[in-house]
Amino acid sequence: MTSVFERSPTIRFLERIGRGVARGLEEIGMSAGFLVESLYWLLFGHGQRQPVRPASIFQQMMDVGIRAVPIIGVLAATIGVMLAIQGIYTLRTFGAESRVTIGIALSMTREFAPLITGILVAGRSGSALAARLGTMKINQEIDALRVMGINPVRFLIAPALLGCVVMVPTLTFFSDVVGLWAAGVFVGMDLGMSMVSYAEELGRILTPDDVIHGLGKSAIFGMLIALIGVVNGTLVTGGAEGVGRCTTRAVVQSIAAIVVTDMVFVFVTTR
Amino acid sequence: MTSAASNSNQANIIEIRDLVAHYGSRQVLNSVNLDVREGEIMVIMGGSGSGKSTLLRHVLALEHMTSGTVRVLGVDLGTATTAHLADLRKKIGVAFQGGALFSSINVERNVMLPLYELTDLDPMQMRIMARMKLQVVGLAGFEQLMPSELSGGMIKRAAFARAIAMDPRILFCDEPSAGLDPAVASAIDDLILGLRDAMNMTIVVVTHELDSAFKIADRITVLDQGDVLFSGTPEQLRNHTDERIQNLLNRRPQDDTIDPDDYLRRLTGTGDNPSMVL
Ligand SMILES: Nc1ncnc2c1ncn2[C@@H]1O[C@H](COP(=O)(O)OP(=O)(O)OP(=O)(O)O)[C@@H](O)[C@H]1O
Ligand SMILES: [Mg+2]
């Protein structure tokens, strides 16, 4: 009896992969669904007398954005200084350390600010979003919303999505400013370059394109963080332990998605 | 076809026909048939796990049924559009078994939320309405507490207040008085009777409490492992001869006398090795 259903390890392995892929595709499908539905409510909610409330969008922006400012500031400054140190060290081998600004400016705006901001928001807000939705699901709060005739996507997901898509680029811009400033301070101390000439050089080097490249990426990061948090939150089953699992999963997936998207983005736009 | 066709004062406000429901591969409801008439209090009874909450979830269109039809206020839940459902849901109120209060907002805001989202009342009116409902369930003075600061019984009462916030046409309560002290439980019973009499509200109550069931019910439905064992008036239920029903009626948890030996045996006598629990 059992031998009929006994499968070889290879088959089992392939099965596992298949199930994983199917689940992944399903989750991508869910994300797309949430994205479209959120856009629908943001655009047409008013006509349906189910508006996405500015107050809840504002609340999300506070949570995702304003409360992250101190830690993002610290991280950006640290990275700016680190870039300056590494840049000067590398260029000194050619005696070209006075050209360090170009490296700092481009790496910070195009790569480090969006990446570090995305990863931080994924850890702070993506996980919080997954945990909040997951807890609401197991407490039947989502059911309660539904039976009241309040659409959970409009009420919970659209504000979070908009909050992330707006605030991650905003925070990225803030990291740009802080990171470049901190790097400038270090360059000034190390090479004796004045802050004014550093700023002038930044102005010569940086094009709007560089900044927009970074901000555009981070808007996508924001969207990914929100959608991954939402999908994991709504997939929670089985109590507090399930919430913990999905929260972890949300963070891991968002960071992976951010890094991969970054790579693709760079590959497509920067050659 | 619609409920207008049979519009007597005893019109069925909820019609369940051959409802079959599964969780995964396990069948939880086996071809359930049930009618609830306008303005009556229908009490659903049955042992734990018999499918009462599941039945409620299907009537609320929170689950997809395997087969059968459910009509609520003339709307066929199987084919209703989102807009129809949204419209229907404004006319029903639900107090969930676990309360399902929104944990991030205080009690008053919980009760105000449906008003805020679904009506055009101004904030002061909403607050007054919310406070009236809280007063009715005996929670006046607790408006500013967060759900995490409430006792189990207070959560039930706050959920009840939220369920009636919109003065629904149909009210569903999943064990509204379980775990409440007798005085409050009886106050909830009176409240349910009052809502029916004053507002002609149709009320579906799931309960384990026999006394409460007989006090409030116009009709009682007994579920047992996914089957409707009985449906009829409390009088018919009392006089029913089916053994399972008599068991249910006589198994009053409050009157259970515990035999110490049997109790000890139950505590120690399971198959698993107790040292392996964790
Ligand atoms: N989310 C779920 N997933 C899987 N099975 C479930 C789920 N919810 C309920 N069940 C199962 O369905 C059956 C009926 O459950 P239900 O919650 O309807 O019982 P109930 O009559 O409300 O019991 P109680 O009086 O304890 O509330 C039970 O066997 C339960 O194990
Ligand atoms: Mg139940």
mmCIF file of C-alpha atoms in Angstrom, chain A:
data_model
loop_
_atom_site.group_PDB
_atom_site.id
_atom_site.type_symbol
_atom_site.label_atom_id
_atom_site.label_comp_id
_atom_site.label_asym_id
_atom_site.label_seq_id
_atom_site.Cartn_x
_atom_site.Cartn_y
_atom_site.Cartn_z
ATOM 1 C CA MET A 1 0.000 0.000 0.000
ATOM 2 C CA THR A 2 2.548 2.560 1.083
ATOM 3 C CA SER A 3 5.079 1.580 -1.556
ATOM 4 C CA VAL A 4 2.704 2.752 -4.265
ATOM 5 C CA PHE A 5 2.840 6.244 -2.858
ATOM 6 C CA GLU A 6 6.487 6.140 -1.883
ATOM 7 C CA ARG A 7 8.257 8.840 -3.848
ATOM 8 C CA SER A 8 11.925 9.082 -4.534
ATOM 9 C CA PRO A 9 13.878 11.905 -2.874
ATOM 10 C CA THR A 10 14.308 13.587 -6.236
ATOM 11 C CA ILE A 11 10.565 13.689 -6.831
ATOM 12 C CA ARG A 12 9.987 14.980 -3.330
ATOM 13 C CA PHE A 13 12.614 17.645 -3.856
ATOM 14 C CA LEU A 14 11.044 18.723 -7.142
ATOM 15 C CA GLU A 15 7.663 18.727 -5.471
ATOM 16 C CA ARG A 16 8.933 21.024 -2.759
ATOM 17 C CA ILE A 17 10.356 23.380 -5.354
ATOM 18 C CA GLY A 18 7.099 23.275 -7.274
ATOM 19 C CA ARG A 19 5.067 24.088 -4.209
ATOM 20 C CA GLY A 20 7.439 26.914 -3.325
ATOM 21 C CA VAL A 21 7.165 28.392 -6.790
ATOM 22 C CA ALA A 22 3.386 28.057 -6.777
ATOM 23 C CA ARG A 23 3.198 29.780 -3.426
ATOM 24 C CA GLY A 24 5.560 32.513 -4.576
ATOM 25 C CA LEU A 25 3.488 33.129 -7.684
ATOM 26 C CA GLU A 26 0.330 33.191 -5.628
ATOM 27 C CA GLU A 27 1.813 35.797 -3.309
ATOM 28 C CA ILE A 28 2.961 37.908 -6.224
ATOM 29 C CA GLY A 29 -0.569 37.674 -7.579
ATOM 30 C CA MET A 30 -1.957 38.749 -4.216
ATOM 31 C CA SER A 31 0.413 41.717 -4.122
ATOM 32 C CA ALA A 32 -0.700 42.795 -7.562
ATOM 33 C CA GLY A 33 -4.299 42.483 -6.437
ATOM 34 C CA PHE A 34 -3.715 44.615 -3.350
ATOM 35 C CA LEU A 35 -1.863 47.196 -5.442
ATOM 36 C CA VAL A 36 -4.649 47.518 -7.989
ATOM 37 C CA GLU A 37 -7.363 47.561 -5.356
ATOM 38 C CA SER A 38 -5.530 50.164 -3.283
ATOM 39 C CA LEU A 39 -5.136 52.376 -6.338
ATOM 40 C CA TYR A 40 -8.832 51.937 -7.024
ATOM 41 C CA TRP A 41 -9.807 53.110 -3.551
ATOM 42 C CA LEU A 42 -7.310 55.967 -3.612
ATOM 43 C CA LEU A 43 -8.679 57.203 -6.936
ATOM 44 C CA PHE A 44 -12.362 56.344 -6.775
ATOM 45 C CA GLY A 45 -13.074 55.824 -3.069
ATOM 46 C CA HIS A 46 -14.676 59.227 -2.770
ATOM 47 C CA GLY A 47 -17.204 58.450 -5.470
ATOM 48 C CA GLN A 48 -18.148 55.260 -3.620
ATOM 49 C CA ARG A 49 -18.481 57.204 -0.352
ATOM 50 C CA GLN A 50 -15.626 55.084 0.960
ATOM 51 C CA PRO A 51 -12.724 57.537 0.868
ATOM 52 C CA VAL A 52 -9.220 56.673 1.971
ATOM 53 C CA ARG A 53 -8.998 58.955 4.983
ATOM 54 C CA PRO A 54 -6.293 61.625 4.893
ATOM 55 C CA ALA A 55 -5.970 61.153 8.641
ATOM 56 C CA SER A 56 -4.946 57.525 8.300
ATOM 57 C CA ILE A 57 -2.556 58.330 5.452
ATOM 58 C CA PHE A 58 -1.037 61.010 7.644
ATOM 59 C CA GLN A 59 -0.778 58.566 10.520
ATOM 60 C CA GLN A 60 1.045 56.079 8.295
ATOM 61 C CA MET A 61 3.394 58.774 7.040
ATOM 62 C CA MET A 62 4.213 59.692 10.604
ATOM 63 C CA ASP A 63 4.922 56.063 11.483
ATOM 64 C CA VAL A 64 6.894 55.202 8.378
ATOM 65 C CA GLY A 65 8.580 58.547 7.867
ATOM 66 C CA ILE A 66 8.853 61.048 10.654
ATOM 67 C CA ARG A 67 9.578 58.536 13.408
ATOM 68 C CA ALA A 68 12.380 57.028 11.305
ATOM 69 C CA VAL A 69 14.151 60.353 10.835
ATOM 70 C CA PRO A 70 16.566 60.117 13.779
ATOM 71 C CA ILE A 71 17.837 56.627 13.000
ATOM 72 C CA ILE A 72 18.003 57.304 9.262
ATOM 73 C CA GLY A 73 19.956 60.479 10.010
ATOM 74 C CA VAL A 74 22.481 58.611 12.102
ATOM 75 C CA LEU A 75 22.876 55.840 9.529
ATOM 76 C CA ALA A 76 23.193 58.223 6.588
ATOM 77 C CA ALA A 77 25.817 60.308 8.369
ATOM 78 C CA THR A 78 27.771 57.206 9.262
ATOM 79 C CA ILE A 79 27.649 55.935 5.699
ATOM 80 C CA GLY A 80 28.650 59.328 4.352
ATOM 81 C CA VAL A 81 31.714 59.425 6.574
ATOM 82 C CA MET A 82 32.522 55.818 5.734
ATOM 83 C CA LEU A 83 32.354 56.588 2.010
ATOM 84 C CA ALA A 84 34.657 59.559 2.512
ATOM 85 C CA ILE A 85 37.181 57.489 4.453
ATOM 86 C CA GLN A 86 37.183 54.652 1.917
ATOM 87 C CA GLY A 87 37.214 57.049 -1.027
ATOM 88 C CA ILE A 88 40.167 59.017 0.249
ATOM 89 C CA TYR A 89 42.038 55.840 1.138
ATOM 90 C CA THR A 90 41.486 54.346 -2.331
ATOM 91 C CA LEU A 91 42.274 57.469 -4.285
ATOM 92 C CA ARG A 92 45.389 58.201 -2.260
ATOM 93 C CA THR A 93 47.061 55.257 -4.033
ATOM 94 C CA PHE A 94 46.839 57.367 -7.213
ATOM 95 C CA GLY A 95 47.445 60.641 -5.406
ATOM 96 C CA ALA A 96 43.993 61.652 -6.529
ATOM 97 C CA GLU A 97 42.284 62.083 -3.174
ATOM 98 C CA SER A 98 41.089 65.554 -4.080
ATOM 99 C CA ARG A 99 38.685 63.899 -6.523
ATOM 100 C CA VAL A 100 36.937 61.999 -3.723
ATOM 101 C CA THR A 101 33.776 64.101 -3.953
ATOM 102 C CA ILE A 102 32.637 62.512 -7.181
ATOM 103 C CA GLY A 103 32.671 59.036 -5.679
ATOM 104 C CA ILE A 104 30.868 60.163 -2.570
ATOM 105 C CA ALA A 105 28.232 62.120 -4.449
ATOM 106 C CA LEU A 106 27.343 59.409 -6.920
ATOM 107 C CA SER A 107 27.439 56.448 -4.548
ATOM 108 C CA MET A 108 25.418 58.232 -1.933
ATOM 109 C CA THR A 109 22.620 59.531 -4.133
ATOM 110 C CA ARG A 110 22.403 56.642 -6.563
ATOM 111 C CA GLU A 111 23.019 53.696 -4.280
ATOM 112 C CA PHE A 112 23.619 54.000 -0.582
ATOM 113 C CA ALA A 113 20.860 56.385 0.448
ATOM 114 C CA PRO A 114 18.048 54.458 -1.281
ATOM 115 C CA LEU A 115 19.388 51.094 -0.196
ATOM 116 C CA ILE A 116 19.999 51.908 3.443
ATOM 117 C CA THR A 117 16.680 53.730 3.728
ATOM 118 C CA GLY A 118 14.825 50.863 2.093
ATOM 119 C CA ILE A 119 16.397 48.268 4.336
ATOM 120 C CA LEU A 120 15.731 50.317 7.438
ATOM 121 C CA VAL A 121 12.096 50.952 6.558
ATOM 122 C CA ALA A 122 11.671 47.264 5.731
ATOM 123 C CA GLY A 123 12.892 46.371 9.192
ATOM 124 C CA ARG A 124 10.923 49.052 10.973
ATOM 125 C CA SER A 125 7.688 49.469 9.062
ATOM 126 C CA GLY A 126 7.358 46.415 6.841
ATOM 127 C CA SER A 127 7.539 44.168 9.856
ATOM 128 C CA ALA A 128 5.192 46.397 11.849
ATOM 129 C CA LEU A 129 2.671 46.341 9.029
ATOM 130 C CA ALA A 130 2.783 42.545 8.767
ATOM 131 C CA ALA A 131 2.448 42.195 12.528
ATOM 132 C CA ARG A 132 -0.431 44.657 12.732
ATOM 133 C CA LEU A 133 -2.434 43.049 9.952
ATOM 134 C CA GLY A 134 -1.630 39.559 11.203
ATOM 135 C CA THR A 135 -2.780 40.368 14.711
ATOM 136 C CA MET A 136 -5.906 42.001 13.383
ATOM 137 C CA LYS A 137 -6.613 38.915 11.341
ATOM 138 C CA ILE A 138 -6.305 36.440 14.173
ATOM 139 C CA ASN A 139 -8.338 38.701 16.481
ATOM 140 C CA GLN A 140 -11.079 38.740 13.831
ATOM 141 C CA GLU A 141 -10.730 42.514 13.562
ATOM 142 C CA ILE A 142 -10.533 42.178 9.778
ATOM 143 C CA ASP A 143 -13.742 40.142 9.802
ATOM 144 C CA ALA A 144 -15.323 42.799 11.978
ATOM 145 C CA LEU A 145 -14.380 45.456 9.425
ATOM 146 C CA ARG A 146 -15.808 43.381 6.612
ATOM 147 C CA VAL A 147 -19.142 42.746 8.288
ATOM 148 C CA MET A 148 -19.426 46.445 9.014
ATOM 149 C CA GLY A 149 -19.134 47.060 5.294
ATOM 150 C CA ILE A 150 -15.748 48.741 5.687
ATOM 151 C CA ASN A 151 -13.399 47.500 3.002
ATOM 152 C CA PRO A 152 -10.151 46.427 4.695
ATOM 153 C CA VAL A 153 -8.067 47.272 1.627
ATOM 154 C CA ARG A 154 -9.358 50.793 1.608
ATOM 155 C CA PHE A 155 -9.228 51.160 5.369
ATOM 156 C CA LEU A 156 -5.912 49.515 6.209
ATOM 157 C CA ILE A 157 -3.865 48.753 3.139
ATOM 158 C CA ALA A 158 -4.227 51.774 0.863
ATOM 159 C CA PRO A 159 -3.021 54.241 3.535
ATOM 160 C CA ALA A 160 -0.044 52.042 4.388
ATOM 161 C CA LEU A 161 0.877 51.649 0.744
ATOM 162 C CA LEU A 162 0.641 55.344 0.011
ATOM 163 C CA GLY A 163 2.517 56.131 3.210
ATOM 164 C CA CYS A 164 5.425 53.924 2.175
ATOM 165 C CA VAL A 165 5.519 55.043 -1.456
ATOM 166 C CA VAL A 166 5.676 58.694 -0.393
ATOM 167 C CA MET A 167 7.851 58.415 2.692
ATOM 168 C CA VAL A 168 10.641 56.107 1.498
ATOM 169 C CA PRO A 169 11.735 58.563 -1.235
ATOM 170 C CA THR A 170 11.333 61.434 1.204
ATOM 171 C CA LEU A 171 13.564 59.673 3.699
ATOM 172 C CA THR A 172 15.991 58.825 0.912
ATOM 173 C CA PHE A 173 16.273 62.484 0.021
ATOM 174 C CA PHE A 174 16.891 63.239 3.657
ATOM 175 C CA SER A 175 19.644 60.582 3.737
ATOM 176 C CA ASP A 176 21.175 62.147 0.627
ATOM 177 C CA VAL A 177 21.411 65.486 2.363
ATOM 178 C CA VAL A 178 22.648 64.179 5.695
ATOM 179 C CA GLY A 179 25.083 61.678 4.175
ATOM 180 C CA LEU A 180 26.630 64.196 1.802
ATOM 181 C CA TRP A 181 26.885 66.770 4.556
ATOM 182 C CA ALA A 182 28.614 64.332 6.931
ATOM 183 C CA ALA A 183 31.001 63.221 4.184
ATOM 184 C CA GLY A 184 31.740 66.878 3.492
ATOM 185 C CA VAL A 185 32.591 67.495 7.100
ATOM 186 C CA PHE A 186 35.046 64.601 7.076
ATOM 187 C CA VAL A 187 36.580 65.602 3.754
ATOM 188 C CA GLY A 188 36.988 69.091 5.117
ATOM 189 C CA MET A 189 38.820 67.812 8.156
ATOM 190 C CA ASP A 190 40.984 65.317 6.282
ATOM 191 C CA LEU A 191 41.838 67.192 3.103
ATOM 192 C CA GLY A 192 41.317 70.725 4.302
ATOM 193 C CA MET A 193 38.654 71.310 1.622
ATOM 194 C CA SER A 194 36.240 74.041 2.661
ATOM 195 C CA MET A 195 32.549 73.218 2.959
ATOM 196 C CA VAL A 196 31.772 75.818 0.297
ATOM 197 C CA SER A 197 34.072 74.345 -2.323
ATOM 198 C CA TYR A 198 32.825 70.854 -1.434
ATOM 199 C CA ALA A 199 29.262 72.030 -1.991
ATOM 200 C CA GLU A 200 30.220 73.712 -5.261
ATOM 201 C CA GLU A 201 31.850 70.547 -6.457
ATOM 202 C CA LEU A 202 28.735 68.549 -5.531
ATOM 203 C CA GLY A 203 26.701 71.017 -7.558
ATOM 204 C CA ARG A 204 28.959 70.471 -10.586
ATOM 205 C CA ILE A 205 28.972 66.680 -10.290
ATOM 206 C CA LEU A 206 25.403 65.808 -9.395
ATOM 207 C CA THR A 207 22.766 65.997 -12.098
ATOM 208 C CA PRO A 208 19.062 65.878 -11.311
ATOM 209 C CA ASP A 209 19.170 62.463 -12.959
ATOM 210 C CA ASP A 210 21.363 61.042 -10.215
ATOM 211 C CA VAL A 211 19.014 62.180 -7.482
ATOM 212 C CA ILE A 212 15.925 61.093 -9.394
ATOM 213 C CA HIS A 213 17.489 57.697 -10.030
ATOM 214 C CA GLY A 214 17.793 57.213 -6.285
ATOM 215 C CA LEU A 215 14.377 58.585 -5.453
ATOM 216 C CA GLY A 216 12.658 56.589 -8.190
ATOM 217 C CA LYS A 217 14.191 53.389 -6.926
ATOM 218 C CA SER A 218 13.161 54.140 -3.399
ATOM 219 C CA ALA A 219 9.554 54.718 -4.405
ATOM 220 C CA ILE A 220 9.583 51.180 -5.782
ATOM 221 C CA PHE A 221 11.241 49.964 -2.583
ATOM 222 C CA GLY A 222 8.462 51.621 -0.598
ATOM 223 C CA MET A 223 5.832 49.860 -2.666
ATOM 224 C CA LEU A 224 7.570 46.504 -2.259
ATOM 225 C CA ILE A 225 7.919 46.922 1.492
ATOM 226 C CA ALA A 226 4.235 47.729 1.898
ATOM 227 C CA LEU A 227 2.964 44.972 -0.377
ATOM 228 C CA ILE A 228 5.201 42.304 1.124
ATOM 229 C CA GLY A 229 4.204 43.373 4.626
ATOM 230 C CA VAL A 230 0.531 43.270 3.691
ATOM 231 C CA VAL A 231 0.658 39.882 2.000
ATOM 232 C CA ASN A 232 2.509 38.298 4.900
ATOM 233 C CA GLY A 233 0.138 39.901 7.377
ATOM 234 C CA THR A 234 -2.941 38.591 5.625
ATOM 235 C CA LEU A 235 -1.439 35.100 5.367
ATOM 236 C CA VAL A 236 -0.984 34.770 9.127
ATOM 237 C CA THR A 237 -2.527 31.677 10.627
ATOM 238 C CA GLY A 238 -2.380 30.221 14.082
ATOM 239 C CA GLY A 239 -1.969 32.748 16.831
ATOM 240 C CA ALA A 240 0.920 34.795 18.120
ATOM 241 C CA GLU A 241 3.503 32.348 16.851
ATOM 242 C CA GLY A 242 2.136 32.737 13.331
ATOM 243 C CA VAL A 243 2.391 36.510 13.615
ATOM 244 C CA GLY A 244 6.043 36.185 14.600
ATOM 245 C CA ARG A 245 6.814 33.916 11.678
ATOM 246 C CA CYS A 246 5.139 36.154 9.134
ATOM 247 C CA THR A 247 6.820 39.255 10.514
ATOM 248 C CA THR A 248 10.241 37.691 10.078
ATOM 249 C CA ARG A 249 9.286 36.487 6.639
ATOM 250 C CA ALA A 250 8.122 39.967 5.656
ATOM 251 C CA VAL A 251 11.454 41.525 6.619
ATOM 252 C CA VAL A 252 13.566 38.889 4.905
ATOM 253 C CA GLN A 253 11.482 39.020 1.749
ATOM 254 C CA SER A 254 11.427 42.817 1.578
ATOM 255 C CA ILE A 255 15.172 43.126 1.974
ATOM 256 C CA ALA A 256 15.737 40.464 -0.659
ATOM 257 C CA ALA A 257 13.236 42.153 -2.967
ATOM 258 C CA ILE A 258 14.901 45.529 -2.428
ATOM 259 C CA VAL A 259 18.371 44.249 -3.232
ATOM 260 C CA VAL A 260 17.231 42.328 -6.307
ATOM 261 C CA THR A 261 15.119 45.209 -7.578
ATOM 262 C CA ASP A 262 18.040 47.543 -7.041
ATOM 263 C CA MET A 263 20.251 45.304 -9.124
ATOM 264 C CA VAL A 264 17.703 45.090 -11.930
ATOM 265 C CA PHE A 265 17.088 48.825 -11.789
ATOM 266 C CA VAL A 266 20.767 49.625 -11.991
ATOM 267 C CA PHE A 267 21.283 47.100 -14.769
ATOM 268 C CA VAL A 268 18.479 48.604 -16.838
ATOM 269 C CA THR A 269 19.202 52.296 -16.253
ATOM 270 C CA THR A 270 22.952 52.576 -15.815
ATOM 271 C CA ARG A 271 24.783 51.124 -18.764
#
